[in-house]
mmCIF file of C-alpha atoms and ligand atoms in Angstrom:
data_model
loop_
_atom_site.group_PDB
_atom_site.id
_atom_site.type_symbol
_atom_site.label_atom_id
_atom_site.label_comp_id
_atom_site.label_asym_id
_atom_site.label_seq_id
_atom_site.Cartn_x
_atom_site.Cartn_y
_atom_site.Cartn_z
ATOM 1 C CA UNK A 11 13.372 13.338 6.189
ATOM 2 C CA UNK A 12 16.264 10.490 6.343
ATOM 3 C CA UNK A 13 15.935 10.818 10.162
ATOM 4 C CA UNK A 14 12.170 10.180 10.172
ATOM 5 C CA UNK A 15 12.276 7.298 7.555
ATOM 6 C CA UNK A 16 15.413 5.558 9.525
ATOM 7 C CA UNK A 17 13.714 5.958 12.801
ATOM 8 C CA UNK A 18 10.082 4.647 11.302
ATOM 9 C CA UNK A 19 12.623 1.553 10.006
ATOM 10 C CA UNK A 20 13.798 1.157 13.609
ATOM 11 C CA UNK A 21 10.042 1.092 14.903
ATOM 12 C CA UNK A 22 8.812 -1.006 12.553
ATOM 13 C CA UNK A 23 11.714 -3.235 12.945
ATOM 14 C CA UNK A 24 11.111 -3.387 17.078
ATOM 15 C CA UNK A 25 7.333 -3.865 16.224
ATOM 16 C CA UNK A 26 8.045 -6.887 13.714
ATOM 17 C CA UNK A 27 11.123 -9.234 14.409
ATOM 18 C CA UNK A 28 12.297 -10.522 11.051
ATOM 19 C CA UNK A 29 10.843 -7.550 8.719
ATOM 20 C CA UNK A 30 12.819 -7.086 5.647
ATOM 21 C CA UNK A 31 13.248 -5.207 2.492
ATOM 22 C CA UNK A 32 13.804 -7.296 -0.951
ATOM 23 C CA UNK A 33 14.021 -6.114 -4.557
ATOM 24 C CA UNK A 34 11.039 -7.551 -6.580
ATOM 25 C CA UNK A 35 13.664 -8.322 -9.123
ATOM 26 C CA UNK A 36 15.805 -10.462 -6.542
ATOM 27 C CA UNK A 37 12.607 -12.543 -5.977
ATOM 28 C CA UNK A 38 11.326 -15.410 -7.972
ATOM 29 C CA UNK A 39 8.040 -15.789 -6.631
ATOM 30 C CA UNK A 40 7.678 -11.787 -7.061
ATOM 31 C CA UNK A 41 8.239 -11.764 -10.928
ATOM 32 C CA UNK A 42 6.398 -14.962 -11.052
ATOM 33 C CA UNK A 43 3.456 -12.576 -9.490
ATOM 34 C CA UNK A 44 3.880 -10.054 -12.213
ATOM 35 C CA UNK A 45 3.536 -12.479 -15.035
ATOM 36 C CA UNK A 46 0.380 -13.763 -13.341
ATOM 37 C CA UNK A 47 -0.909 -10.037 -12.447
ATOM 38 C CA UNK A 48 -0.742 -8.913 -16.213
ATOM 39 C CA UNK A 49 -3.095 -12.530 -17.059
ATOM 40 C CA UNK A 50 -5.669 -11.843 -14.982
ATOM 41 C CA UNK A 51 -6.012 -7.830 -15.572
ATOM 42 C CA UNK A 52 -5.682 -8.660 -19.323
ATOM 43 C CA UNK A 53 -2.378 -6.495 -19.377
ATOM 44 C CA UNK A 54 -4.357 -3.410 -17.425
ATOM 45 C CA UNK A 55 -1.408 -4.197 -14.434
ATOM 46 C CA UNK A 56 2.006 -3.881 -15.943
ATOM 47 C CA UNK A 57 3.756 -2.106 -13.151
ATOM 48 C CA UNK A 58 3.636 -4.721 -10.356
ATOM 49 C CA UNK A 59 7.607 -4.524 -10.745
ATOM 50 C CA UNK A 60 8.364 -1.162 -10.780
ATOM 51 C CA UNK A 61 5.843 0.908 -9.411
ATOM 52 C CA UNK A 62 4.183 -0.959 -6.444
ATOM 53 C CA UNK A 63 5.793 -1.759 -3.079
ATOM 54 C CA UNK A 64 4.230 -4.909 -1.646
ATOM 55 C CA UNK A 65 3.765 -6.461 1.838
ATOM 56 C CA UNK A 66 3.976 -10.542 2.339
ATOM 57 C CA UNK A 67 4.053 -11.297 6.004
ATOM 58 C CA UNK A 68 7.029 -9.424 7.348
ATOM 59 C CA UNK A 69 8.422 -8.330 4.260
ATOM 60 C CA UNK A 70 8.057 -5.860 2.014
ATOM 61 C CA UNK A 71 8.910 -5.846 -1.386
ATOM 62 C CA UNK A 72 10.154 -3.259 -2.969
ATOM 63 C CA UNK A 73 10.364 -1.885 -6.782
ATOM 64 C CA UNK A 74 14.290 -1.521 -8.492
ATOM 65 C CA UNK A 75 14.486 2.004 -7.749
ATOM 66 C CA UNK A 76 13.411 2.296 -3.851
ATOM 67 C CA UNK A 77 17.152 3.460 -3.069
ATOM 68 C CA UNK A 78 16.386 6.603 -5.283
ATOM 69 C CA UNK A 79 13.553 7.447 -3.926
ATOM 70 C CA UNK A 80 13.337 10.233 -1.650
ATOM 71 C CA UNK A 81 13.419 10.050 2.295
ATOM 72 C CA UNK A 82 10.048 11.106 1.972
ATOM 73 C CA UNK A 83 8.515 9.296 -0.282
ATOM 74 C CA UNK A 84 10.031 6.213 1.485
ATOM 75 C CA UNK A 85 8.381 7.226 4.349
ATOM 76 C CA UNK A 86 5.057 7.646 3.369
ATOM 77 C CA UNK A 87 5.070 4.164 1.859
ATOM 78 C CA UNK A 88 6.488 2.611 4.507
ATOM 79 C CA UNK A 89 3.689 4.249 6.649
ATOM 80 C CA UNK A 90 1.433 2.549 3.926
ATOM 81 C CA UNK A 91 3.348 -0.835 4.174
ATOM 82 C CA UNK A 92 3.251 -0.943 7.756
ATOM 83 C CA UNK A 93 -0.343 -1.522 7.939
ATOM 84 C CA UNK A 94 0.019 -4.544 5.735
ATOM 85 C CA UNK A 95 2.111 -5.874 7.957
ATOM 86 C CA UNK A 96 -0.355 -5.283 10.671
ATOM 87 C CA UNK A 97 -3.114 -6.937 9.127
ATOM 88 C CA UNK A 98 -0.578 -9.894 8.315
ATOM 89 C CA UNK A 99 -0.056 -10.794 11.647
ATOM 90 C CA UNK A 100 -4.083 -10.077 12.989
ATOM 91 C CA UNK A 101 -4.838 -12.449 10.185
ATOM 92 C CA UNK A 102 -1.919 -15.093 9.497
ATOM 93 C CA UNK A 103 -0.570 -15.194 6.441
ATOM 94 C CA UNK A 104 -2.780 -18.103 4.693
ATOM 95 C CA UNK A 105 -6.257 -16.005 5.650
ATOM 96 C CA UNK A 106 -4.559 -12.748 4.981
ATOM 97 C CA UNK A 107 -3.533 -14.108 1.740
ATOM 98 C CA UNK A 108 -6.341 -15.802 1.164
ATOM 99 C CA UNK A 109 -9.264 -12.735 1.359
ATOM 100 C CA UNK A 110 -6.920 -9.950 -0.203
ATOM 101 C CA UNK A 111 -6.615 -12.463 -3.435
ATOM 102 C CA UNK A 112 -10.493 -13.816 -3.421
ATOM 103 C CA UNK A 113 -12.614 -12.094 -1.088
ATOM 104 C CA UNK A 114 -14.854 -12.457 -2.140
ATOM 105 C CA UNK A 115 -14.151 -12.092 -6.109
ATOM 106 C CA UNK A 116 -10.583 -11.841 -7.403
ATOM 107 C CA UNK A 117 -11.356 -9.014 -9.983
ATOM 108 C CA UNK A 118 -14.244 -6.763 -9.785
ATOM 109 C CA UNK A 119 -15.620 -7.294 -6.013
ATOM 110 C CA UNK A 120 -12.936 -7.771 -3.869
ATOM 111 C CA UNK A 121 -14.419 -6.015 -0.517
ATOM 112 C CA UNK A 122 -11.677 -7.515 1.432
ATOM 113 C CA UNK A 123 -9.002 -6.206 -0.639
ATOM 114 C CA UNK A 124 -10.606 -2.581 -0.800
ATOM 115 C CA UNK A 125 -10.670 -2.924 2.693
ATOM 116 C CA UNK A 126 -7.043 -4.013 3.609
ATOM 117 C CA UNK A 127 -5.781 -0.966 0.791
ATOM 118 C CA UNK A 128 -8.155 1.587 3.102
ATOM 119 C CA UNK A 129 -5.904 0.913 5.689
ATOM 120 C CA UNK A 130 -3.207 1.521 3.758
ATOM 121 C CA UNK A 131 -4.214 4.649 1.707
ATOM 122 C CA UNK A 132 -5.486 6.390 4.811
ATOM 123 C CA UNK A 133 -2.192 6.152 6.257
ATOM 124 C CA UNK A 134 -0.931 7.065 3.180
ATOM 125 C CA UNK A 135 -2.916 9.818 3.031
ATOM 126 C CA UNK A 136 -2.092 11.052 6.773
ATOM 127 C CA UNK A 137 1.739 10.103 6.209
ATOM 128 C CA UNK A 138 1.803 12.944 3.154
ATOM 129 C CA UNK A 139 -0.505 15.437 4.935
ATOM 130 C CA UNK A 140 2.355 15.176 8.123
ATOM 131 C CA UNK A 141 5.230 15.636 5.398
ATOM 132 C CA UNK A 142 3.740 18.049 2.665
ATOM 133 C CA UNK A 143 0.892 19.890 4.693
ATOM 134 C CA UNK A 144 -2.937 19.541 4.466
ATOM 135 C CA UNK A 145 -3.451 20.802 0.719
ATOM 136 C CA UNK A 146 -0.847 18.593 -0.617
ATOM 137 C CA UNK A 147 -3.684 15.639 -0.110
ATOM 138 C CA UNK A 148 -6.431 18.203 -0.983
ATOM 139 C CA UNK A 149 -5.322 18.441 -4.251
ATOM 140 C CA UNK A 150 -7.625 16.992 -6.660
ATOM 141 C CA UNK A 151 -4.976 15.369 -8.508
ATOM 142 C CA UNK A 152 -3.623 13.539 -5.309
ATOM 143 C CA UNK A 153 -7.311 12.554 -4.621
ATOM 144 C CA UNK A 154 -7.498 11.127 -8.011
ATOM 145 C CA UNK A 155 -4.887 8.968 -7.788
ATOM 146 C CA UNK A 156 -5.575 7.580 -4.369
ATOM 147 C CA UNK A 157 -9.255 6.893 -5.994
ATOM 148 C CA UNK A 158 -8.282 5.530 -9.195
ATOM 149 C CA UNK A 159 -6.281 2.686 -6.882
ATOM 150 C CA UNK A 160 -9.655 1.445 -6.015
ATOM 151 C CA UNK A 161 -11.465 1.642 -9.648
ATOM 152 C CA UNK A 162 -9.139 0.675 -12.181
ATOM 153 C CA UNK A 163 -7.521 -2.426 -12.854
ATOM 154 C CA UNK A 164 -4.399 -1.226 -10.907
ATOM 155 C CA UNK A 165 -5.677 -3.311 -7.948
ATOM 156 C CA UNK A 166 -8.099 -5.728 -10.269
ATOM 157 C CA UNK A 167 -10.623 -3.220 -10.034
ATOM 158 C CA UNK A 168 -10.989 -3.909 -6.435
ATOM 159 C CA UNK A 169 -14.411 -1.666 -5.408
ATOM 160 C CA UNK A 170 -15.017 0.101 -8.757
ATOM 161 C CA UNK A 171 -17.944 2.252 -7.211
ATOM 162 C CA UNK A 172 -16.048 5.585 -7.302
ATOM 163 C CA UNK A 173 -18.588 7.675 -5.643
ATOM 164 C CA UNK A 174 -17.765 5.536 -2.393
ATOM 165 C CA UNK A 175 -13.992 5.340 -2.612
ATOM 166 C CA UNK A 176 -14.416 9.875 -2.579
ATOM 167 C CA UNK A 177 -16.691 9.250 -0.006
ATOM 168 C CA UNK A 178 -13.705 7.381 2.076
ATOM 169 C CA UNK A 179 -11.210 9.559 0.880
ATOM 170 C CA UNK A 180 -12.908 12.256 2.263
ATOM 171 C CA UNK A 181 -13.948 11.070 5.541
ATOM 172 C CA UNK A 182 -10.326 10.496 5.985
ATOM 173 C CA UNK A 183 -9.550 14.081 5.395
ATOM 174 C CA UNK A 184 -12.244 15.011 7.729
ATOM 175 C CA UNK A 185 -10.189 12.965 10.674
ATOM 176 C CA UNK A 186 -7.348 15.072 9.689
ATOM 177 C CA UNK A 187 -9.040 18.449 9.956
ATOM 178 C CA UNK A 188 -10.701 17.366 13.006
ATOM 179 C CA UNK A 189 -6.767 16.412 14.566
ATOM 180 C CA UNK A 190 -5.903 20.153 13.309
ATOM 181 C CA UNK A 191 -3.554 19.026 10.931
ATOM 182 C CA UNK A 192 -3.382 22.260 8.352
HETATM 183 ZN ZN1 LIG B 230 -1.300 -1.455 -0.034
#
């Protein structure tokens, strides 16, 4: 996988000039996030350091441990990241910013949010289908996870109406079968 994750890097690098990859820890403004992130979810988002990657314009920040991660698993994330960076530059920063923290609630409703993370789970969901085959992302507990994104507090409960996030997930599984993708 190395080759596919370096040569995603070199696309995504020719497709945005100045993308980057920072530690969370290196960044100020990131662990300032964190604190803030654990105030508003009343403690239910802890892991903003070390277990989410996040997209700000053209870069993406990255937990302690992305060097150990697998080729793979840095590929399917980046995959993920990517479309954040899309939607960064279709939006500009300031609106971007602005409806993925308020729109149109900060925690509980946040369409705009759900939305954006769509994006990025279906690639995420097409990214691990490519690497670990079609029932890796039909298994239930894979499904679960993706879904629980959407309803808990990971994201500030961003669209906590589960039977439409399995709805999604689903339709995005039906685009794979439909590509052949086994
Ligand atoms: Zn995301």
């Amino acid at each position: 996988m190395r080759l596919q994750y370096e040569q995603l890097l070199q696309e995504i690098r020719e497709e945005f000039p100045g993308f980057r990859i920072v530690r969370k820890v290196d960044s100020w403004t990131q662990r300032a996030i964190d604190r803030l992130l654990r105030v508003l979810t009343f403690g239910a988002q802890t892991a903003y350091l070390d277990c989410y990657q996040t997209t700000i314009r053209r870069t993406v920040y990255v937990t302690e441990d992305w060097e150990r991660l697998s080729f793979a698993q840095r590929y399917i994330t980046m995959r993920h990241e990517r479309e954040h960076l899309r939607q960064f530059r279709r939006y500009t920063t300031p609106l971007m910013a602005l409806l993925y923290i308020f729109g149109p609630l900060p925690v509980g409703l946040s369409w705009f949010r759900a939305h954006f993370e769509k994006q990025g789970y279906a690639e995420s969901i097409r990214a691990a289908a490519e690497v670990h085959g079609l029932a890796h992302v039909l298994d239930p507990a894979f499904r679960a996870y993706v879904v629980r994104q959407f309803v808990s507090g990971s994201y500030g409960w961003m669209w906590p109406f589960r039977s439409s996030i399995e709805v999604w997930y689903d339709s995005v599984i039906t685009e794979l079968r439909a590509k052949g993708v086994a």
